[in-house]
Coordinates of C-alpha atoms and ligand atoms in Angstrom, one line a residue:
M1 CA -107.1 -273.0 80.2
D2 CA -107.0 -271.7 75.7
V3 CA -108.9 -268.9 76.2
H4 CA -108.3 -268.6 72.6
K5 CA -110.2 -272.0 71.9
D6 CA -113.0 -271.0 74.2
N7 CA -112.7 -268.1 72.2
A8 CA -112.7 -269.6 69.0
A9 CA -115.4 -272.6 70.1
A10 CA -118.1 -269.2 71.8
A11 CA -117.8 -267.7 68.1
E12 CA -118.4 -270.6 65.9
A13 CA -122.0 -270.8 67.3
A14 CA -122.7 -267.3 66.5
N15 CA -120.7 -266.6 63.1
P16 CA -117.7 -268.7 61.2
F17 CA -116.1 -265.5 60.3
E18 CA -115.6 -265.1 63.7
A19 CA -114.4 -268.5 64.5
S20 CA -111.7 -268.6 61.8
L21 CA -111.1 -264.6 63.1
A22 CA -110.4 -266.9 66.7
G23 CA -108.3 -269.3 65.3
S24 CA -105.6 -266.7 64.0
R25 CA -106.2 -265.4 67.2
L26 CA -107.2 -261.7 65.7
F27 CA -110.9 -261.9 67.3
P28 CA -112.7 -260.5 68.5
L29 CA -111.8 -258.4 65.5
M30 CA -111.0 -254.1 66.5
S31 CA -109.6 -250.8 63.9
S32 CA -106.5 -249.9 64.5
C33 CA -107.0 -246.6 63.5
I34 CA -109.3 -244.4 60.9
S35 CA -106.4 -243.7 58.4
T36 CA -109.5 -243.5 55.3
L37 CA -112.8 -242.4 55.1
Q38 CA -114.9 -243.7 52.7
V39 CA -118.3 -241.2 51.6
N40 CA -120.5 -243.0 49.6
M41 CA -122.1 -240.1 47.8
G42 CA -125.6 -242.2 47.2
R43 CA -126.9 -245.6 44.8
V44 CA -127.5 -243.3 41.4
C45 CA -125.4 -244.6 38.5
N46 CA -125.3 -244.5 34.6
Q47 CA -125.1 -248.2 34.8
S48 CA -125.8 -251.0 36.0
C49 CA -124.1 -253.5 36.5
R50 CA -125.0 -257.3 37.3
H51 CA -121.9 -257.8 40.1
C52 CA -122.7 -254.9 41.8
H53 CA -122.9 -254.6 45.6
V54 CA -124.8 -251.3 46.1
E55 CA -127.4 -252.2 43.7
A56 CA -126.7 -249.0 42.4
G57 CA -128.3 -247.7 38.4
P58 CA -130.5 -244.9 36.9
G59 CA -133.2 -245.4 38.6
R60 CA -132.0 -245.3 42.3
T61 CA -132.8 -241.7 43.9
E62 CA -130.9 -242.1 47.1
V63 CA -127.3 -239.5 47.5
I64 CA -126.2 -238.0 50.1
S65 CA -126.8 -233.7 51.5
R66 CA -124.4 -231.6 52.1
L67 CA -125.4 -231.9 56.1
T68 CA -124.0 -234.9 55.9
L69 CA -121.2 -233.7 53.8
D70 CA -120.1 -231.1 56.0
A71 CA -120.0 -233.3 59.0
C72 CA -117.6 -235.3 57.4
L73 CA -115.6 -231.8 56.2
R74 CA -114.8 -230.9 60.3
I75 CA -114.3 -234.8 60.7
L76 CA -111.3 -234.5 58.7
K77 CA -110.2 -230.9 59.4
D78 CA -110.2 -231.9 63.1
R79 CA -109.5 -235.5 63.1
R80 CA -107.0 -235.0 60.5
Y81 CA -107.7 -238.2 58.9
P82 CA -105.3 -238.9 55.6
I83 CA -107.0 -239.8 52.6
V84 CA -110.8 -239.7 51.6
D85 CA -112.7 -242.8 49.4
I86 CA -115.3 -241.5 47.3
T87 CA -117.6 -243.4 46.4
G88 CA -121.3 -244.3 45.1
G89 CA -122.4 -245.8 42.8
A90 CA -121.5 -243.0 40.2
P91 CA -120.4 -240.6 42.7
E92 CA -119.5 -238.1 39.8
M93 CA -123.8 -237.6 39.7
S94 CA -124.2 -236.3 43.3
P95 CA -124.7 -232.7 42.7
H96 CA -121.9 -232.2 45.9
Y97 CA -119.5 -233.9 43.9
R98 CA -116.9 -231.5 42.7
W99 CA -117.0 -229.0 45.3
F100 CA -116.4 -232.0 47.7
V101 CA -113.6 -232.6 46.2
Q102 CA -112.6 -228.9 46.2
E103 CA -113.6 -228.7 49.9
C104 CA -111.5 -232.2 51.1
R105 CA -108.3 -230.5 48.9
R106 CA -108.2 -227.6 51.1
V107 CA -108.4 -229.0 54.3
K108 CA -104.9 -230.6 53.2
C109 CA -106.5 -234.1 52.0
H110 CA -105.2 -237.0 49.7
V111 CA -108.7 -237.6 47.5
K112 CA -109.3 -240.8 46.1
T113 CA -112.1 -241.4 43.3
R114 CA -113.9 -244.2 42.1
T115 CA -115.2 -244.1 38.7
N116 CA -116.3 -246.4 36.5
L117 CA -115.1 -244.4 33.0
T118 CA -118.3 -244.3 31.1
I119 CA -119.3 -241.2 33.2
L120 CA -116.8 -239.8 31.8
L121 CA -118.5 -239.4 28.1
E122 CA -121.6 -238.1 29.1
E123 CA -122.6 -235.0 29.0
G124 CA -121.5 -232.6 32.0
Y125 CA -119.1 -234.2 33.0
K126 CA -116.9 -234.9 30.0
D127 CA -114.7 -232.0 30.9
L128 CA -113.8 -234.3 34.6
P129 CA -110.6 -235.3 33.5
G130 CA -109.1 -232.0 34.0
F131 CA -110.8 -231.1 37.1
F132 CA -109.4 -234.5 39.0
A133 CA -105.9 -233.2 37.1
A134 CA -106.2 -229.9 38.8
N135 CA -107.0 -231.9 42.4
R136 CA -104.6 -233.8 42.0
V137 CA -107.4 -236.4 42.3
E138 CA -106.6 -240.3 42.3
V139 CA -108.6 -241.8 40.1
I140 CA -109.8 -245.5 40.6
A141 CA -111.4 -247.2 37.7
S142 CA -113.2 -249.8 36.7
L143 CA -112.4 -252.2 34.6
P144 CA -113.1 -255.9 34.7
Y145 CA -110.5 -257.0 31.4
Y146 CA -108.7 -255.8 29.2
L147 CA -111.1 -257.6 26.7
E148 CA -114.6 -256.1 25.0
N149 CA -116.2 -259.7 25.6
E150 CA -115.7 -260.2 29.0
T151 CA -115.8 -257.0 29.9
D152 CA -119.6 -256.3 28.0
R153 CA -120.9 -259.5 29.9
Q154 CA -120.4 -258.5 33.3
R155 CA -120.5 -254.4 32.8
G156 CA -122.8 -253.9 30.2
Q157 CA -123.1 -253.4 25.6
G158 CA -120.2 -250.9 25.0
V159 CA -119.2 -250.2 28.5
F160 CA -115.3 -251.7 26.9
E161 CA -114.8 -249.3 24.3
A162 CA -116.1 -246.1 26.3
S163 CA -113.7 -247.5 29.3
I164 CA -111.2 -247.3 26.3
E165 CA -112.0 -243.9 25.0
A166 CA -112.2 -242.4 28.8
L167 CA -108.6 -244.4 29.9
K168 CA -107.2 -242.3 26.7
A169 CA -109.2 -239.1 27.8
L170 CA -107.5 -239.3 31.3
N171 CA -103.8 -240.2 29.8
A172 CA -104.3 -237.0 27.7
R173 CA -104.2 -235.5 31.0
G174 CA -101.2 -237.3 32.2
Y175 CA -102.7 -239.8 34.2
G176 CA -101.3 -242.7 34.6
M177 CA -97.8 -240.9 33.5
E178 CA -97.1 -238.3 35.5
D179 CA -96.3 -237.9 39.4
G180 CA -99.3 -237.4 41.5
L181 CA -101.8 -238.6 39.0
A182 CA -102.3 -242.1 39.9
L183 CA -104.5 -243.9 37.7
N184 CA -105.3 -247.0 39.5
L185 CA -107.8 -249.9 37.5
V186 CA -110.0 -252.6 39.4
Y187 CA -110.0 -256.2 38.1
N188 CA -112.4 -258.2 39.4
P189 CA -114.0 -262.0 38.0
C190 CA -116.6 -262.0 35.6
G191 CA -117.8 -265.4 37.0
A192 CA -117.7 -268.0 40.7
F193 CA -114.0 -267.6 41.1
L194 CA -111.4 -266.1 43.0
P195 CA -109.1 -263.3 41.3
P196 CA -105.6 -264.2 39.8
S197 CA -102.2 -263.0 41.5
Q198 CA -102.4 -258.8 41.7
R199 CA -99.0 -259.4 40.2
S200 CA -99.2 -261.2 37.5
I201 CA -102.5 -260.3 35.9
T202 CA -100.9 -256.4 36.0
E203 CA -98.4 -257.4 33.5
D204 CA -101.0 -258.9 31.5
F205 CA -103.1 -255.2 32.1
R206 CA -100.4 -253.1 31.2
R207 CA -99.0 -255.6 28.0
E208 CA -102.2 -255.9 26.5
L209 CA -103.5 -252.2 27.4
M210 CA -100.9 -251.0 25.7
K211 CA -100.6 -253.1 23.0
R212 CA -103.7 -252.8 21.9
H213 CA -104.9 -248.9 22.8
G214 CA -101.4 -247.5 23.8
I215 CA -103.1 -246.7 27.4
R216 CA -101.2 -246.4 30.6
F217 CA -101.8 -246.8 33.7
T218 CA -100.3 -246.6 36.9
N219 CA -100.8 -250.4 39.4
L220 CA -104.0 -252.6 38.8
F221 CA -106.2 -253.9 42.2
T222 CA -107.7 -257.3 41.8
I223 CA -111.5 -257.9 44.1
T224 CA -113.0 -260.3 44.7
N225 CA -116.6 -260.4 44.1
M226 CA -118.9 -260.0 47.1
P227 CA -121.0 -262.0 48.3
I228 CA -124.3 -260.4 48.3
G229 CA -126.0 -258.0 46.4
R230 CA -126.8 -258.7 41.8
F231 CA -123.6 -260.9 42.8
L232 CA -125.7 -262.9 44.7
K233 CA -128.4 -263.2 43.4
F234 CA -126.1 -264.2 40.4
L235 CA -124.9 -266.9 42.4
K236 CA -128.0 -268.4 43.5
D237 CA -130.1 -268.1 40.1
S238 CA -126.3 -269.7 38.7
G239 CA -126.7 -272.6 41.3
N240 CA -123.0 -271.2 42.2
L241 CA -123.7 -270.1 46.0
N242 CA -122.1 -273.2 48.1
R243 CA -120.0 -274.0 45.9
Y244 CA -118.3 -270.0 45.9
M245 CA -118.8 -269.7 49.8
D246 CA -117.2 -272.9 50.4
R247 CA -114.1 -271.9 47.6
L248 CA -114.3 -268.5 50.0
K249 CA -114.2 -270.2 53.5
T250 CA -111.3 -272.6 52.6
S251 CA -109.4 -269.9 50.7
Y252 CA -109.1 -268.2 54.2
N253 CA -106.3 -266.7 54.8
P254 CA -105.0 -265.6 57.8
A255 CA -102.7 -262.8 56.6
A256 CA -105.3 -261.5 54.3
A257 CA -107.3 -261.0 57.9
A258 CA -104.5 -259.6 60.0
N259 CA -105.3 -256.7 57.5
V260 CA -108.6 -256.5 55.8
M261 CA -109.8 -252.7 55.4
C262 CA -112.1 -251.9 57.8
R263 CA -109.5 -251.9 60.5
Q264 CA -108.1 -248.3 59.3
T265 CA -110.8 -247.0 57.3
L266 CA -114.6 -245.2 58.5
S267 CA -117.6 -245.7 56.1
V268 CA -120.0 -242.9 55.5
G269 CA -123.4 -244.3 54.4
W270 CA -125.3 -241.6 52.0
D271 CA -127.6 -240.8 54.4
G272 CA -125.2 -240.6 57.4
S273 CA -124.9 -243.9 58.6
L274 CA -121.9 -245.4 59.9
F275 CA -120.5 -248.3 58.9
D276 CA -117.3 -250.7 58.7
C277 CA -116.3 -250.7 55.0
D278 CA -118.7 -250.6 52.3
F279 CA -119.8 -254.3 52.1
N280 CA -121.4 -253.8 55.3
Q281 CA -123.0 -251.0 54.4
M282 CA -124.8 -252.7 51.5
L283 CA -126.6 -255.6 54.2
G284 CA -126.7 -252.3 56.5
L285 CA -124.8 -253.5 58.7
K286 CA -124.2 -250.3 60.6
C287 CA -121.0 -249.5 62.9
D288 CA -122.2 -251.7 66.5
H289 CA -120.5 -252.8 69.5
G290 CA -120.9 -249.6 71.7
A291 CA -119.6 -247.5 68.8
P292 CA -121.9 -244.4 67.3
D293 CA -123.7 -245.5 63.9
H294 CA -124.2 -241.6 62.2
I295 CA -121.7 -239.3 61.9
S296 CA -124.2 -237.1 64.0
G297 CA -122.6 -238.7 66.8
F298 CA -119.1 -238.8 65.9
K299 CA -116.8 -239.7 68.6
G300 CA -113.6 -240.0 67.0
P301 CA -111.5 -241.8 70.0
E302 CA -114.5 -244.6 69.5
L303 CA -114.7 -245.1 66.3
E304 CA -110.4 -245.4 66.0
S305 CA -111.0 -248.5 68.4
R306 CA -114.8 -250.0 67.6
R307 CA -115.0 -253.5 67.5
I308 CA -115.7 -254.3 63.9
V309 CA -119.0 -256.4 62.7
T310 CA -118.0 -258.7 60.7
G311 CA -120.3 -261.6 58.8
V312 CA -119.8 -264.4 56.2
H313 CA -119.4 -262.1 53.8
C314 CA -116.6 -261.2 54.8
Y315 CA -114.3 -264.6 53.4
G316 CA -114.6 -262.2 50.6
C317 CA -111.8 -260.1 52.4
T318 CA -110.0 -262.5 53.5
A319 CA -109.2 -265.6 50.6
G320 CA -106.1 -265.6 48.8
A321 CA -104.5 -262.8 48.9
G322 CA -107.1 -261.1 50.3
S323 CA -109.7 -258.4 49.1
S324 CA -110.1 -254.9 49.9
C325 CA -110.5 -251.5 48.3
T326 CA -106.9 -251.0 47.0
G327 CA -106.8 -254.5 45.8
A328 CA -105.0 -257.5 47.4
V329 CA -103.7 -256.9 51.3
A330 CA -101.3 -260.4 51.2
D331 CA -100.5 -260.8 48.0
Ligands
SF4_1 S1 -120.3 -251.7 39.8 FE1 -120.3 -249.2 40.0 S2 -120.3 -249.0 37.8 FE2 -121.8 -250.9 38.1 S3 -123.7 -250.3 38.6 FE3 -122.4 -250.4 40.7 S4 -121.5 -248.6 40.8 FE4 -122.7 -248.4 38.9
SF4_2 S1 -116.3 -257.0 55.0 FE1 -116.0 -255.2 55.6 S2 -116.4 -255.8 57.7 FE2 -115.6 -257.5 56.3 S3 -113.3 -258.3 56.8 FE3 -114.4 -257.4 54.7 S4 -113.5 -255.0 55.2 FE4 -114.2 -256.0 57.1

């Protein structure tokens, strides 16, 4: 009897992604450890981009509490997870943001922060490049493209110009140039297609941003647009949903599946709920299969070897070279 074949048949009925996993001997998908605690500070953002998978915006009010952040710090200290990845919305807009970054540094974590760049030009946030540098924070900045039209089409009028100004402010602090001051850019396609090779588009970004604006950066991460949130709505409205899903499915790559980020990450929602990743968070798919689903019931050993909750959206992480919060996983 071929156990993997049987597993594949059973999984196919319930969840085609799990059938693909079974076909590559990865079913059920299990976490291998937790090296990154991803903390979502809330849904508030100064932008409202059309591809946003968390549907963030200026009108949102959800924000993480100090109590939940205290619990995150206790966990980081007790379990010695090496990396904290702070995300949002625009995480900088959380009232506890700066305090939390400093406390994470105090417990010797490497801190990554996601930034949309434009927030760094707003009143009350202009000193953030200096704050990041003082705390050796790795900056991961969204920049969909090195040309104005493509960027503004996806993120809104004037976003490109503001992003360039913010990148220059980060460069002026040594970001993208000095050791320990990594400035990583995030590229995602401006439509219903997969990203190009991370290596080749990095060269294009490096050449063009230097030539046109004198900007330097460390690495560029390519990210596949996930078929959830506002991007899902765009796919439906534009009649592209089936074609896009077919493309993701037919591009399933076992090597990328073996390296999906949820295997080494735990994601904390703004309300303390626990998720396998940010995307499951958006879909309301909490940790399951017996693992605790709220930070108040945190149990390290169980969560570090938990079974991951998957769905068809997971094809977004496993198509082509794969996609994660740190770019391609099988380039
Ligand atoms: S994609 Fe980023 S910058 Fe745009 S609305 Fe969402 S959280 Fe804000
Ligand atoms: S969407 Fe989340 S759970 Fe699914 S493969 Fe990607 S990281 Fe893992």
